[in-house]
Coordinates of C-alpha atoms and ligand atoms in Angstrom, one line a residue:
M1201 CA 13.7 22.4 10.9
K1202 CA 15.8 21.7 8.0
P1203 CA 13.3 19.7 6.0
Y1204 CA 14.9 16.1 5.1
F1205 CA 16.6 16.5 2.4
I1206 CA 16.4 13.1 -0.1
T1207 CA 18.9 12.5 -3.7
T1208 CA 18.9 9.7 -6.3
A1209 CA 21.4 9.3 -9.0
I1210 CA 20.8 10.8 -11.7
D1211 CA 20.0 8.3 -14.5
Y1212 CA 22.0 8.4 -17.2
T1213 CA 20.3 9.3 -21.3
N1214 CA 21.6 7.2 -22.4
A1215 CA 18.5 4.7 -22.7
A1216 CA 14.9 4.2 -22.0
P1217 CA 14.5 3.1 -18.1
H1218 CA 14.8 -0.9 -16.6
I1219 CA 13.7 -1.6 -13.5
G1220 CA 17.0 -0.9 -11.6
H1221 CA 16.8 2.5 -12.0
A1222 CA 12.3 2.4 -11.7
Y1223 CA 14.2 0.6 -8.3
E1224 CA 16.0 3.6 -7.1
K1225 CA 13.9 6.2 -7.6
V1226 CA 10.9 4.7 -6.2
L1227 CA 12.3 3.4 -2.8
A1228 CA 13.4 7.2 -2.9
D1229 CA 9.7 8.0 -3.2
V1230 CA 8.8 6.5 0.3
M1231 CA 11.4 7.1 1.8
A1232 CA 10.2 10.2 1.0
R1233 CA 6.4 9.5 1.9
Y1234 CA 7.2 8.3 4.6
Q1235 CA 9.3 10.8 6.5
R1236 CA 6.1 13.2 5.1
L1237 CA 3.9 10.5 7.5
A1238 CA 6.2 10.5 10.0
G1239 CA 5.8 14.7 10.6
R1240 CA 9.1 15.6 8.9
E1241 CA 9.0 18.4 5.6
V1242 CA 10.9 16.5 2.6
Y1243 CA 13.3 18.0 0.0
F1244 CA 13.3 14.8 -2.8
L1245 CA 15.3 16.2 -5.8
T1246 CA 16.9 13.7 -8.9
G1247 CA 17.0 13.4 -12.8
V1248 CA 18.4 12.8 -14.9
D1249 CA 22.0 12.5 -15.2
Q1250 CA 22.3 14.3 -20.4
H1251 CA 26.0 14.9 -21.0
G1252 CA 29.7 12.7 -21.8
Q1253 CA 30.2 10.0 -24.9
K1254 CA 27.8 7.2 -24.6
V1255 CA 25.3 10.6 -24.9
Q1256 CA 27.0 12.0 -27.7
K1257 CA 27.8 8.8 -29.9
K1258 CA 24.3 7.6 -29.2
A1259 CA 22.8 10.7 -30.3
A1260 CA 25.5 10.6 -33.8
E1261 CA 24.1 6.6 -34.7
A1262 CA 21.1 8.7 -34.5
G1263 CA 21.6 10.6 -37.0
L1264 CA 20.1 13.7 -33.8
D1265 CA 21.4 16.4 -32.0
P1266 CA 22.9 16.1 -28.8
Q1267 CA 19.7 17.7 -26.7
Q1268 CA 17.4 16.2 -29.1
F1269 CA 18.4 12.7 -28.5
V1270 CA 18.6 13.7 -24.2
D1271 CA 15.2 15.4 -24.8
G1272 CA 13.4 12.6 -25.7
I1273 CA 15.3 9.8 -23.9
T1274 CA 14.6 12.5 -20.7
E1275 CA 11.0 12.1 -22.0
H1276 CA 10.3 8.3 -21.1
F1277 CA 12.5 8.9 -17.6
V1278 CA 9.7 11.2 -16.9
T1279 CA 6.8 9.6 -18.0
L1280 CA 7.9 6.3 -15.9
W1281 CA 8.0 8.8 -13.0
K1282 CA 4.8 10.0 -12.6
K1283 CA 3.6 7.0 -13.7
L1284 CA 5.1 4.9 -10.4
G1285 CA 3.1 7.7 -8.6
V1286 CA 7.8 9.0 -8.0
E1287 CA 6.8 12.5 -6.9
F1288 CA 9.8 15.3 -6.7
D1289 CA 10.7 18.9 -5.8
G1290 CA 13.5 19.1 -7.6
W1291 CA 14.5 18.0 -11.0
A1292 CA 18.2 18.0 -11.9
A1293 CA 18.9 17.7 -15.6
T1294 CA 22.5 18.6 -16.1
T1295 CA 22.3 20.3 -19.9
A1296 CA 19.7 22.9 -17.4
E1297 CA 22.2 27.0 -17.1
P1298 CA 22.0 27.1 -13.9
H1299 CA 23.2 24.7 -13.8
K1300 CA 26.0 24.7 -16.2
R1301 CA 26.5 28.0 -14.7
V1302 CA 27.5 26.5 -10.8
V1303 CA 29.4 23.6 -12.4
Q1304 CA 32.2 26.4 -14.3
A1305 CA 31.7 28.4 -10.8
I1306 CA 33.1 25.4 -9.0
L1307 CA 36.1 25.0 -11.6
T1308 CA 37.0 28.2 -11.6
N1309 CA 36.3 28.6 -7.6
L1310 CA 39.1 24.9 -7.5
H1311 CA 41.2 26.4 -10.3
N1312 CA 42.1 29.2 -8.3
A1313 CA 42.8 27.2 -5.0
G1314 CA 45.1 25.9 -6.0
Q1315 CA 43.0 22.6 -6.7
L1316 CA 43.7 22.0 -11.2
Y1317 CA 46.6 21.7 -12.6
K1318 CA 47.3 20.6 -16.4
A1319 CA 49.3 17.4 -17.9
P1320 CA 49.9 14.5 -20.0
R1321 CA 49.0 11.6 -19.3
Q1322 CA 49.4 8.9 -22.7
G1323 CA 47.4 5.7 -21.2
F1324 CA 44.7 2.8 -22.6
Y1325 CA 41.5 4.3 -22.2
S1326 CA 37.9 2.7 -22.0
V1327 CA 35.6 4.6 -24.4
R1328 CA 32.6 3.2 -22.9
Q1329 CA 33.9 4.1 -19.0
E1330 CA 34.7 7.4 -20.5
Q1331 CA 38.2 7.3 -18.5
F1332 CA 41.6 6.3 -18.0
L1333 CA 42.4 2.5 -16.7
T1334 CA 46.0 1.1 -14.9
E1335 CA 47.1 -1.5 -15.1
K1336 CA 44.8 -2.6 -12.1
E1337 CA 42.0 -3.0 -14.2
R1338 CA 44.0 -5.2 -17.5
R1339 CA 44.1 -8.6 -17.5
E1340 CA 47.0 -11.0 -16.6
D1341 CA 47.0 -12.5 -20.5
G1342 CA 47.0 -8.1 -21.4
T1343 CA 44.2 -8.0 -22.0
W1344 CA 40.9 -6.4 -21.0
S1345 CA 37.3 -7.4 -18.8
E1346 CA 34.4 -6.6 -21.2
E1347 CA 32.6 -4.3 -19.6
W1348 CA 35.3 -2.2 -19.7
G1349 CA 33.8 -1.8 -24.4
E1350 CA 36.6 -1.0 -26.4
V1351 CA 39.3 0.6 -25.1
V1352 CA 42.6 2.4 -26.6
E1353 CA 44.9 3.7 -26.5
L1354 CA 45.8 7.3 -26.3
E1355 CA 47.9 10.5 -25.4
E1356 CA 47.2 13.5 -24.3
E1357 CA 47.2 16.5 -21.9
N1358 CA 44.3 16.7 -19.5
W1359 CA 43.2 19.0 -16.8
Y1360 CA 43.7 16.8 -13.3
F1361 CA 42.1 17.8 -9.8
K1362 CA 44.5 17.2 -7.0
L1363 CA 42.5 14.3 -5.5
S1364 CA 45.8 12.8 -3.7
E1365 CA 45.9 15.8 -1.9
H1366 CA 42.6 15.3 0.0
V1367 CA 43.1 11.0 0.7
E1368 CA 44.2 10.8 4.0
W1369 CA 41.5 13.2 5.1
L1370 CA 38.8 10.9 3.5
K1371 CA 40.4 8.2 5.3
G1372 CA 40.2 9.8 8.9
F1373 CA 36.7 11.0 7.6
I1374 CA 35.3 7.4 7.0
R1375 CA 37.3 5.6 10.1
S1376 CA 35.1 8.4 12.4
H1377 CA 32.0 8.9 10.3
P1378 CA 30.3 4.9 10.9
D1379 CA 27.2 6.1 9.4
F1380 CA 29.1 7.4 6.0
I1381 CA 27.6 4.2 4.0
F1382 CA 25.1 2.3 4.6
P1383 CA 25.1 -1.1 4.3
A1384 CA 28.5 -0.3 6.6
F1385 CA 29.6 -3.4 5.2
R1386 CA 30.5 -2.0 1.5
T1387 CA 33.0 0.5 3.3
N1388 CA 35.5 -2.0 3.1
D1389 CA 35.4 -1.2 -1.4
V1390 CA 36.1 2.1 -0.8
I1391 CA 39.0 1.4 2.1
N1392 CA 40.3 -1.1 -0.4
A1393 CA 40.3 1.5 -3.8
L1394 CA 41.7 4.3 -1.0
E1395 CA 44.8 1.5 -0.2
G1396 CA 45.3 1.5 -4.1
S1397 CA 44.7 3.8 -5.8
G1398 CA 45.2 6.9 -3.5
S1399 CA 47.5 8.4 -5.2
I1400 CA 46.2 8.8 -7.8
D1401 CA 44.7 12.7 -9.1
L1402 CA 41.3 12.5 -11.2
C1403 CA 41.2 14.0 -14.8
I1404 CA 39.0 16.1 -15.1
S1405 CA 38.1 17.1 -18.5
R1406 CA 38.9 15.8 -22.3
P1407 CA 40.0 17.3 -24.6
K1408 CA 36.7 18.7 -27.5
E1409 CA 38.3 17.1 -29.9
R1410 CA 37.2 13.9 -28.7
L1411 CA 33.7 15.0 -26.7
T1412 CA 32.6 18.3 -27.3
W1413 CA 29.1 17.3 -25.7
G1414 CA 29.9 18.9 -22.3
I1415 CA 30.3 21.0 -19.9
P1416 CA 33.7 23.6 -21.5
L1417 CA 35.8 24.3 -18.8
P1418 CA 35.7 28.1 -18.0
F1419 CA 39.5 28.5 -18.3
D1420 CA 40.4 26.7 -20.3
P1421 CA 38.0 26.7 -23.6
D1422 CA 40.1 23.5 -25.6
F1423 CA 37.6 21.4 -23.2
V1424 CA 35.2 20.4 -21.7
N1425 CA 33.9 18.5 -18.1
Y1426 CA 34.6 15.1 -17.2
V1427 CA 31.5 13.5 -16.8
W1428 CA 31.3 12.6 -13.8
F1429 CA 32.4 16.4 -12.0
D1430 CA 29.4 17.3 -13.8
A1431 CA 27.0 14.6 -12.5
L1432 CA 27.6 14.4 -8.8
V1433 CA 27.8 18.5 -9.0
N1434 CA 23.8 18.1 -9.3
Y1435 CA 23.1 17.5 -5.7
I1436 CA 24.2 20.6 -4.8
S1437 CA 23.5 23.4 -7.8
F1438 CA 20.1 21.9 -7.7
A1439 CA 20.3 22.7 -4.3
G1440 CA 21.1 26.0 -4.2
Y1441 CA 24.3 26.0 -4.2
L1442 CA 26.5 28.8 -5.2
A1443 CA 22.6 30.8 -7.0
E1444 CA 23.5 33.8 -5.2
E1445 CA 26.7 34.3 -6.9
V1446 CA 26.0 32.9 -10.3
G1447 CA 22.3 34.7 -10.6
N1448 CA 20.4 31.2 -10.3
T1449 CA 17.6 32.3 -9.2
G1450 CA 14.1 30.0 -7.9
L1451 CA 16.1 27.0 -6.4
P1452 CA 16.5 26.0 -2.8
D1453 CA 17.7 28.2 0.5
F1454 CA 20.7 26.2 0.1
K1455 CA 21.9 26.3 3.4
R1456 CA 18.6 25.8 5.1
L1457 CA 19.1 21.9 2.8
W1458 CA 22.0 21.2 2.6
P1459 CA 23.5 18.3 4.1
A1460 CA 20.9 15.7 1.8
N1461 CA 20.3 13.0 4.7
A1462 CA 20.5 10.6 2.3
H1463 CA 22.1 10.3 -1.7
V1464 CA 20.8 6.8 -2.5
I1465 CA 22.6 5.0 -4.8
G1466 CA 23.1 2.0 -6.7
K1467 CA 27.0 -0.1 -5.8
D1468 CA 28.2 -0.2 -8.4
I1469 CA 28.5 3.3 -8.4
L1470 CA 29.6 3.7 -4.4
T1471 CA 33.6 3.3 -5.5
P1472 CA 34.8 5.4 -6.5
P1473 CA 32.3 8.5 -7.8
H1474 CA 30.4 8.7 -4.6
A1475 CA 32.6 8.3 -1.8
I1476 CA 35.8 9.3 -2.9
Y1477 CA 35.6 12.1 -6.1
W1478 CA 32.2 13.4 -4.1
P1479 CA 34.2 14.3 -0.3
T1480 CA 36.8 14.8 -2.2
M1481 CA 35.2 17.2 -4.7
L1482 CA 33.7 19.3 -1.5
H1483 CA 36.1 19.1 0.9
A1484 CA 38.3 20.5 -1.6
M1485 CA 35.8 23.2 -1.6
G1486 CA 35.6 23.9 1.9
F1487 CA 32.5 21.8 2.9
S1488 CA 33.3 20.7 6.5
D1489 CA 33.0 17.1 8.2
T1490 CA 29.8 17.7 9.3
E1491 CA 28.4 18.4 6.1
I1492 CA 29.3 15.7 3.9
P1493 CA 25.9 13.9 3.1
Q1494 CA 25.2 9.5 3.9
L1495 CA 25.0 8.0 1.0
I1496 CA 22.2 4.8 1.4
V1497 CA 24.1 2.4 -0.9
H1498 CA 21.2 -0.2 -2.5
G1499 CA 22.0 -3.2 -4.2
W1500 CA 21.2 -4.8 -8.1
W1501 CA 18.0 -6.1 -9.1
N1502 CA 19.3 -9.5 -11.6
L1503 CA 18.0 -11.4 -13.5
R1504 CA 18.4 -15.3 -12.8
G1505 CA 21.7 -14.5 -11.4
G1506 CA 23.1 -12.6 -14.2
K1507 CA 22.8 -8.3 -14.9
I1508 CA 20.1 -7.1 -17.3
S1509 CA 21.0 -5.3 -19.1
K1510 CA 20.8 -4.1 -23.0
S1511 CA 23.5 -5.7 -24.3
V1512 CA 21.8 -8.9 -23.4
G1513 CA 18.6 -8.6 -24.5
N1514 CA 17.2 -9.0 -21.7
V1515 CA 15.2 -5.5 -20.0
I1516 CA 12.5 -6.5 -17.9
D1517 CA 10.3 -3.7 -19.3
P1518 CA 8.9 -1.0 -15.9
V1519 CA 5.6 0.4 -18.1
Q1520 CA 4.8 -3.2 -19.2
L1521 CA 4.8 -4.3 -15.8
A1522 CA 3.3 -0.7 -14.7
D1523 CA 0.5 -2.7 -17.0
T1524 CA -0.2 -6.0 -15.8
F1525 CA 0.7 -5.5 -12.2
T1526 CA -1.2 -1.4 -11.6
P1527 CA 1.8 0.9 -10.8
D1528 CA 1.2 0.3 -7.2
G1529 CA 1.8 -4.1 -7.6
L1530 CA 5.5 -2.9 -9.3
R1531 CA 6.0 -0.6 -6.6
F1532 CA 4.5 -3.1 -4.1
Y1533 CA 7.2 -5.9 -5.2
L1534 CA 10.5 -3.5 -5.5
M1535 CA 10.2 -3.0 -1.8
K1536 CA 8.9 -6.1 -0.6
D1537 CA 11.1 -8.5 -2.5
I1538 CA 14.8 -6.7 -1.4
A1539 CA 16.5 -5.8 1.4
T1540 CA 17.9 -2.6 1.2
G1541 CA 22.1 -3.2 -0.6
Y1542 CA 21.7 -6.2 -1.0
D1543 CA 20.6 -7.6 -4.1
A1544 CA 17.7 -9.5 -5.5
D1545 CA 17.3 -11.7 -8.9
F1546 CA 13.5 -10.7 -10.7
S1547 CA 11.3 -12.3 -11.0
E1548 CA 7.7 -12.8 -12.8
D1549 CA 6.7 -16.4 -10.8
R1550 CA 6.7 -13.9 -7.6
I1551 CA 5.6 -10.4 -9.1
M1552 CA 2.3 -12.6 -9.6
M1553 CA 2.3 -13.6 -6.3
A1554 CA 2.6 -10.4 -4.7
Y1555 CA -0.2 -9.1 -7.2
N1556 CA -2.3 -12.1 -6.8
K1557 CA -1.1 -13.3 -3.2
E1558 CA -0.1 -11.0 -1.3
L1559 CA -2.8 -8.1 -3.1
A1560 CA -5.2 -9.6 -4.4
G1561 CA -5.0 -12.7 -2.1
G1562 CA -4.7 -10.5 1.4
L1563 CA -5.9 -7.6 1.0
G1564 CA -8.2 -6.5 -1.9
N1565 CA -9.6 -9.9 -0.2
L1566 CA -10.0 -8.4 3.7
L1567 CA -12.1 -5.2 2.5
N1568 CA -13.9 -6.6 0.1
R1569 CA -15.4 -9.3 3.1
T1570 CA -15.4 -6.5 5.2
L1571 CA -16.9 -4.3 2.6
N1572 CA -20.1 -7.3 2.5
M1573 CA -20.4 -8.3 5.8
A1574 CA -20.8 -4.6 6.9
S1575 CA -22.7 -3.5 3.6
R1576 CA -25.1 -7.2 4.1
Y1577 CA -25.5 -7.0 8.2
R1578 CA -25.7 -3.5 9.6
N1579 CA -26.2 -1.6 6.4
G1580 CA -22.5 -0.3 6.1
V1581 CA -22.7 1.8 10.1
V1582 CA -19.8 1.8 11.9
K1583 CA -21.4 0.5 15.1
I1584 CA -19.0 1.1 18.9
N1585 CA -19.9 -0.8 21.5
D1586 CA -18.4 -1.9 24.6
F1587 CA -18.1 -6.1 23.5
D1588 CA -15.2 -6.5 24.7
D1589 CA -13.7 -10.3 24.4
E1590 CA -9.9 -12.2 23.8
V1591 CA -9.9 -12.2 19.7
C1592 CA -10.7 -8.6 19.9
A1593 CA -8.5 -7.3 22.1
S1594 CA -5.5 -9.6 20.0
L1595 CA -6.2 -8.2 16.8
R1596 CA -5.9 -5.1 18.9
Q1597 CA -2.4 -5.9 20.0
V1598 CA -1.0 -6.7 16.4
V1599 CA -2.5 -3.8 15.2
A1600 CA -1.1 -1.3 17.9
D1601 CA 2.1 -3.6 17.9
A1602 CA 2.8 -3.5 13.7
V1603 CA 2.9 -0.1 14.4
A1604 CA 5.3 1.0 16.5
A1605 CA 7.5 -1.5 14.2
Y1606 CA 7.2 0.1 11.9
S1607 CA 8.7 3.0 11.9
P1608 CA 12.1 1.9 13.2
K1609 CA 12.2 -0.1 9.9
M1610 CA 11.3 2.9 7.9
E1611 CA 14.3 4.4 10.3
S1612 CA 16.0 2.3 9.3
W1613 CA 15.2 1.8 4.8
A1614 CA 13.7 -1.5 5.9
I1615 CA 11.3 -1.5 3.6
H1616 CA 11.2 -4.4 3.7
H1617 CA 10.8 -5.6 6.8
G1618 CA 8.0 -2.0 7.0
I1619 CA 5.7 -3.7 5.0
E1620 CA 6.5 -6.7 6.9
E1621 CA 5.3 -5.5 9.9
A1622 CA 2.5 -4.0 8.6
W1623 CA 0.8 -8.0 6.8
K1624 CA 0.4 -8.8 10.3
I1625 CA -2.3 -7.1 10.3
V1626 CA -3.1 -8.1 6.8
T1627 CA -3.0 -11.4 8.2
A1628 CA -4.1 -11.4 11.7
A1629 CA -7.6 -9.7 10.6
N1630 CA -7.9 -12.0 8.0
G1631 CA -7.5 -14.7 10.4
F1632 CA -10.0 -13.1 12.2
I1633 CA -12.9 -13.3 9.9
E1634 CA -12.3 -17.2 10.3
Q1635 CA -11.9 -17.6 13.9
T1636 CA -15.0 -15.0 14.9
Q1637 CA -17.0 -17.0 12.0
P1638 CA -19.4 -13.5 11.7
F1639 CA -22.0 -15.2 9.2
K1640 CA -22.7 -17.1 11.8
L1641 CA -23.4 -14.1 14.6
A1642 CA -25.3 -12.4 11.5
K1643 CA -27.9 -15.7 12.2
D1644 CA -28.4 -15.0 15.5
E1645 CA -29.7 -12.3 16.9
T1646 CA -27.8 -12.3 19.9
Q1647 CA -25.0 -11.8 19.0
A1648 CA -25.3 -8.5 17.6
A1649 CA -23.0 -6.2 20.0
R1650 CA -20.3 -9.1 19.4
L1651 CA -21.4 -9.0 15.2
D1652 CA -21.1 -4.9 15.5
A1653 CA -17.2 -5.5 17.6
V1654 CA -16.2 -8.2 15.4
L1655 CA -16.7 -5.2 12.8
R1656 CA -15.7 -2.2 13.6
H1657 CA -12.1 -3.5 14.4
L1658 CA -11.7 -5.6 11.1
V1659 CA -12.5 -1.7 9.2
E1660 CA -10.4 0.0 12.5
A1661 CA -7.6 -2.8 11.1
L1662 CA -8.3 -1.5 8.0
A1663 CA -7.4 1.7 8.0
Q1664 CA -4.2 1.9 10.0
V1665 CA -3.6 -0.8 7.3
T1666 CA -3.6 1.8 4.3
V1667 CA -2.1 4.8 5.9
L1668 CA 1.1 2.6 7.3
L1669 CA 1.0 1.0 3.4
N1670 CA 0.4 4.4 2.3
P1671 CA 3.9 5.3 0.7
I1672 CA 4.4 1.9 -1.2
M1673 CA 1.4 2.2 -2.6
P1674 CA -0.3 5.6 -2.5
V1675 CA -2.8 5.6 -5.4
A1676 CA -4.2 2.6 -3.9
C1677 CA -3.9 2.9 -0.4
P1678 CA -6.6 6.2 -0.9
K1679 CA -8.7 4.4 -2.8
I1680 CA -9.7 2.4 -0.3
R1681 CA -10.1 4.4 2.2
E1682 CA -12.3 5.9 -0.2
Q1683 CA -14.0 2.4 -0.9
L1684 CA -13.8 2.0 2.8
G1685 CA -15.5 5.4 3.2
W1686 CA -13.1 7.6 6.1
V1687 CA -10.3 10.1 4.2
L1688 CA -6.7 10.5 6.1
P1689 CA -6.8 14.0 7.2
E1690 CA -4.4 17.1 6.0
G1691 CA -2.0 16.8 8.1
F1692 CA -1.9 13.4 9.6
T1693 CA 1.2 12.0 11.1
L1694 CA 2.1 8.9 12.0
D1695 CA 2.1 9.7 16.0
K1696 CA -1.6 9.6 15.0
L1697 CA -2.0 6.8 14.7
T1698 CA -4.0 4.9 17.7
W1699 CA -7.4 2.6 17.3
G1700 CA -10.3 4.6 17.0
L1701 CA -9.7 6.4 13.6
I1702 CA -13.6 4.9 12.7
P1703 CA -15.8 6.9 14.8
D1704 CA -19.5 5.6 15.8
G1705 CA -21.7 5.5 13.5
H1706 CA -19.1 6.1 10.7
Q1707 CA -21.2 5.2 6.6
L1708 CA -18.7 2.5 4.6
G1709 CA -18.2 3.2 1.3
Q1710 CA -19.2 0.7 -1.5
G1711 CA -16.3 -2.1 -1.7
T1712 CA -14.6 -2.3 -5.7
P1713 CA -12.4 -5.4 -6.8
L1714 CA -9.0 -3.0 -6.0
F1715 CA -6.3 -5.7 -7.0
P1716 CA -8.3 -8.0 -9.8
R1717 CA -6.0 -10.8 -10.2
V1718 CA -3.7 -11.3 -12.9
E1719 CA -4.3 -14.8 -15.0
I1720 CA -1.0 -16.4 -16.4
E1721 CA -1.1 -15.5 -20.4
A1722 CA -1.2 -11.8 -20.0
A1723 CA 1.9 -11.5 -17.1
G1724 CA 3.5 -13.3 -20.0
Ligands
MSP97 N1 24.4 9.0 -14.7 C1 25.0 8.2 -13.1 C2 25.0 8.3 -11.8 C3 24.8 9.9 -11.7 S1 24.6 9.8 -10.2 C4 25.7 11.8 -9.8 C5 23.9 6.1 -12.9 N2 23.9 6.4 -14.4 S2 22.6 5.2 -14.5 O1 21.3 6.0 -15.4 O2 23.8 4.0 -14.9 O3 22.0 4.0 -13.8 C6 21.4 5.1 -11.9 C7 21.0 4.6 -11.0 O4 21.2 3.2 -11.4 C8 22.4 3.8 -10.1 O5 22.4 4.4 -9.2 C9 22.2 2.3 -10.4 O6 23.3 1.8 -9.8 C10 20.7 2.3 -10.9 N3 20.5 0.9 -11.9 C11 21.3 0.7 -13.0 N4 21.3 -0.5 -12.6 C12 20.4 -1.3 -11.5 C13 19.9 -2.5 -11.3 N5 19.9 -4.0 -12.2 N6 19.3 -2.5 -10.2 C14 19.2 -1.7 -9.4 N7 19.9 -0.4 -9.5 C15 20.1 -0.6 -10.7 O7 25.3 5.6 -13.0

C-alpha cells in the first residue's frame, strides 16, 4: 500500500522560527504519528527554503556569505524540531545539490516543451515579496500598502512560465475536485484570484545582477530561478522525482509516494503559490488530475488580534515556551486551542491554563491519585474480578465512545476535537474517583472486590487515554505508561485499542509528577 505522504511548507531561512512555524510542523507531526498509529506507513517531508532576495539581503547585512547565513538559521529550525519531537523522514533543504539538479531538469524540460519564454517587462516590483505588482495591488492614492515593503520601478527582461495556458484546466479541476483544498471555504479565494489575474504568466527568473542567490537557469546563465518555483519543487525533488534522470540516489521511490496525501500550509501561501502556481506547474510537467495533491490550509496564530511578526517586536519564542511548559505542553496547547483551518489568538493565560489546569490538574492528577491509591491499598497490583455496577459500566462506555469517536475527528484534521474526545475519558475518570470514593472503600473489608474493580477501571482508562494522546504528546504519554508499568506493544495500532489492555496481576510502576505546576512568574 502507498505510504501516507505528508509535507509542510518549507520555512524561510531569513529569520529564526516563531510559534507559527512551530504550529505547522507540530500539526503535520501529529498527523504523521496519528496515521502510523492507525496502521499506515508514513513518509513525512519538511525542510527549509534557503534561496531568494530576502536571504541574500539578510546575509549581506550580517556580513556573511549566503550559504553560511542559511546554515546558521537552518540550525535553529532543526534544533527546534528536535526539541519539539517533530520527527520527519525527509529533510528538504533547497540548497542541496540533488534538489538543484531536479529544478534544473524541470526547467530544461519545460523549456524544451515550449512552456517558457523570455520577455521584457516594465513595472513596479516589491523587494520584500520578490514579485512584480499589478494595478490591483495599488491603493487609490497611488501608494502601496506596507506588506509590499520597498517598491521600486523596474524594467527588465525575464523568463516566464505560460501559466495562462493552464488556467482553464485549473478552473475545471477545482470545480470537479471539491477536496483539493481543505477547508473548502478557502476555495473561493482561489476562484476569485483566477478570475482576476488568470491571464498573467508567471515570472520564473531574476536577473543575476539583482539576485545571485538562486538556482541558475540551465539555458540562460544570466538568470537565476524565482524562489517560489524552486521552493515548490521541493515536494517532488525530495520525493525522488527524476532521480534516475539526474543521478540522485538515496531518495524515496517517487512512484510509491506520489501524490502527496497532504501539503500542510498556512492560509497566506495558498493563493497564488500553492493553489495556482503549483498545480499549473505540475500540469505543465505532465502530471494527471489524479496526481495533484490535496492542500491542508491552516489558519494563523495571532497575538492580541494582530500579526505575529518580528517587525512589531512581539515574536513569541517557541524555545522558551517549550522550556516553561515542556515540549509536550506546548504541543498540547498548539493543538487544542485552534481549529484547523481557522485563526487563533496566542494567549499566555490560555497556555498556562492548558498546562496547569488540564495537564497538571486533569491528567497528571488522575495518574497520581490512581497510582497512589493502588500502591497504598494493593501494593500496586491490578486485580481483575467479576465485580460490576452501573458506575463502572458507565466509565467503560465513556472510554469506548471516545475511542470510537477519536479516529474520524483525527482523520478529518480536527485535532482539537480528537483531544476533546480523549479528554472525556480524563474527566470521566476523575469524576469516577469522586463517585466511587476508593479511600472509603479501602476502609471497608466487604468492599474489597469493588475497590479492585475501581482501581482496575482507572488504570485501564489511563492506559487507553495515553494511546489516544500519543500523537499529540509523544514524550509524556510513554512516561505515563512507564509509571503504569505498561509499554505499548511494538506495532500496536488503534484497532487493537479495546478494553482489557492491562492484564490481571499487572504490577504498576512508580508515580512521579509529570507536569509540575508552572507559577505565573516563571511563565512571564
Ligand atoms: N518559504 C515559504 C513556503 C514555501 S513552501 C514551498 C514560506 N515560508 S515562511 O517561513 O514564511 O512560512 C512557513 C509556514 O509557516 C507557512 O505555511 C506559513 O503560513 C506558516 N506561518 C508563518 N506564520 C504563521 C503564524 N503566525 N501562524 C501559523 N502559521 C504561520 O512561506
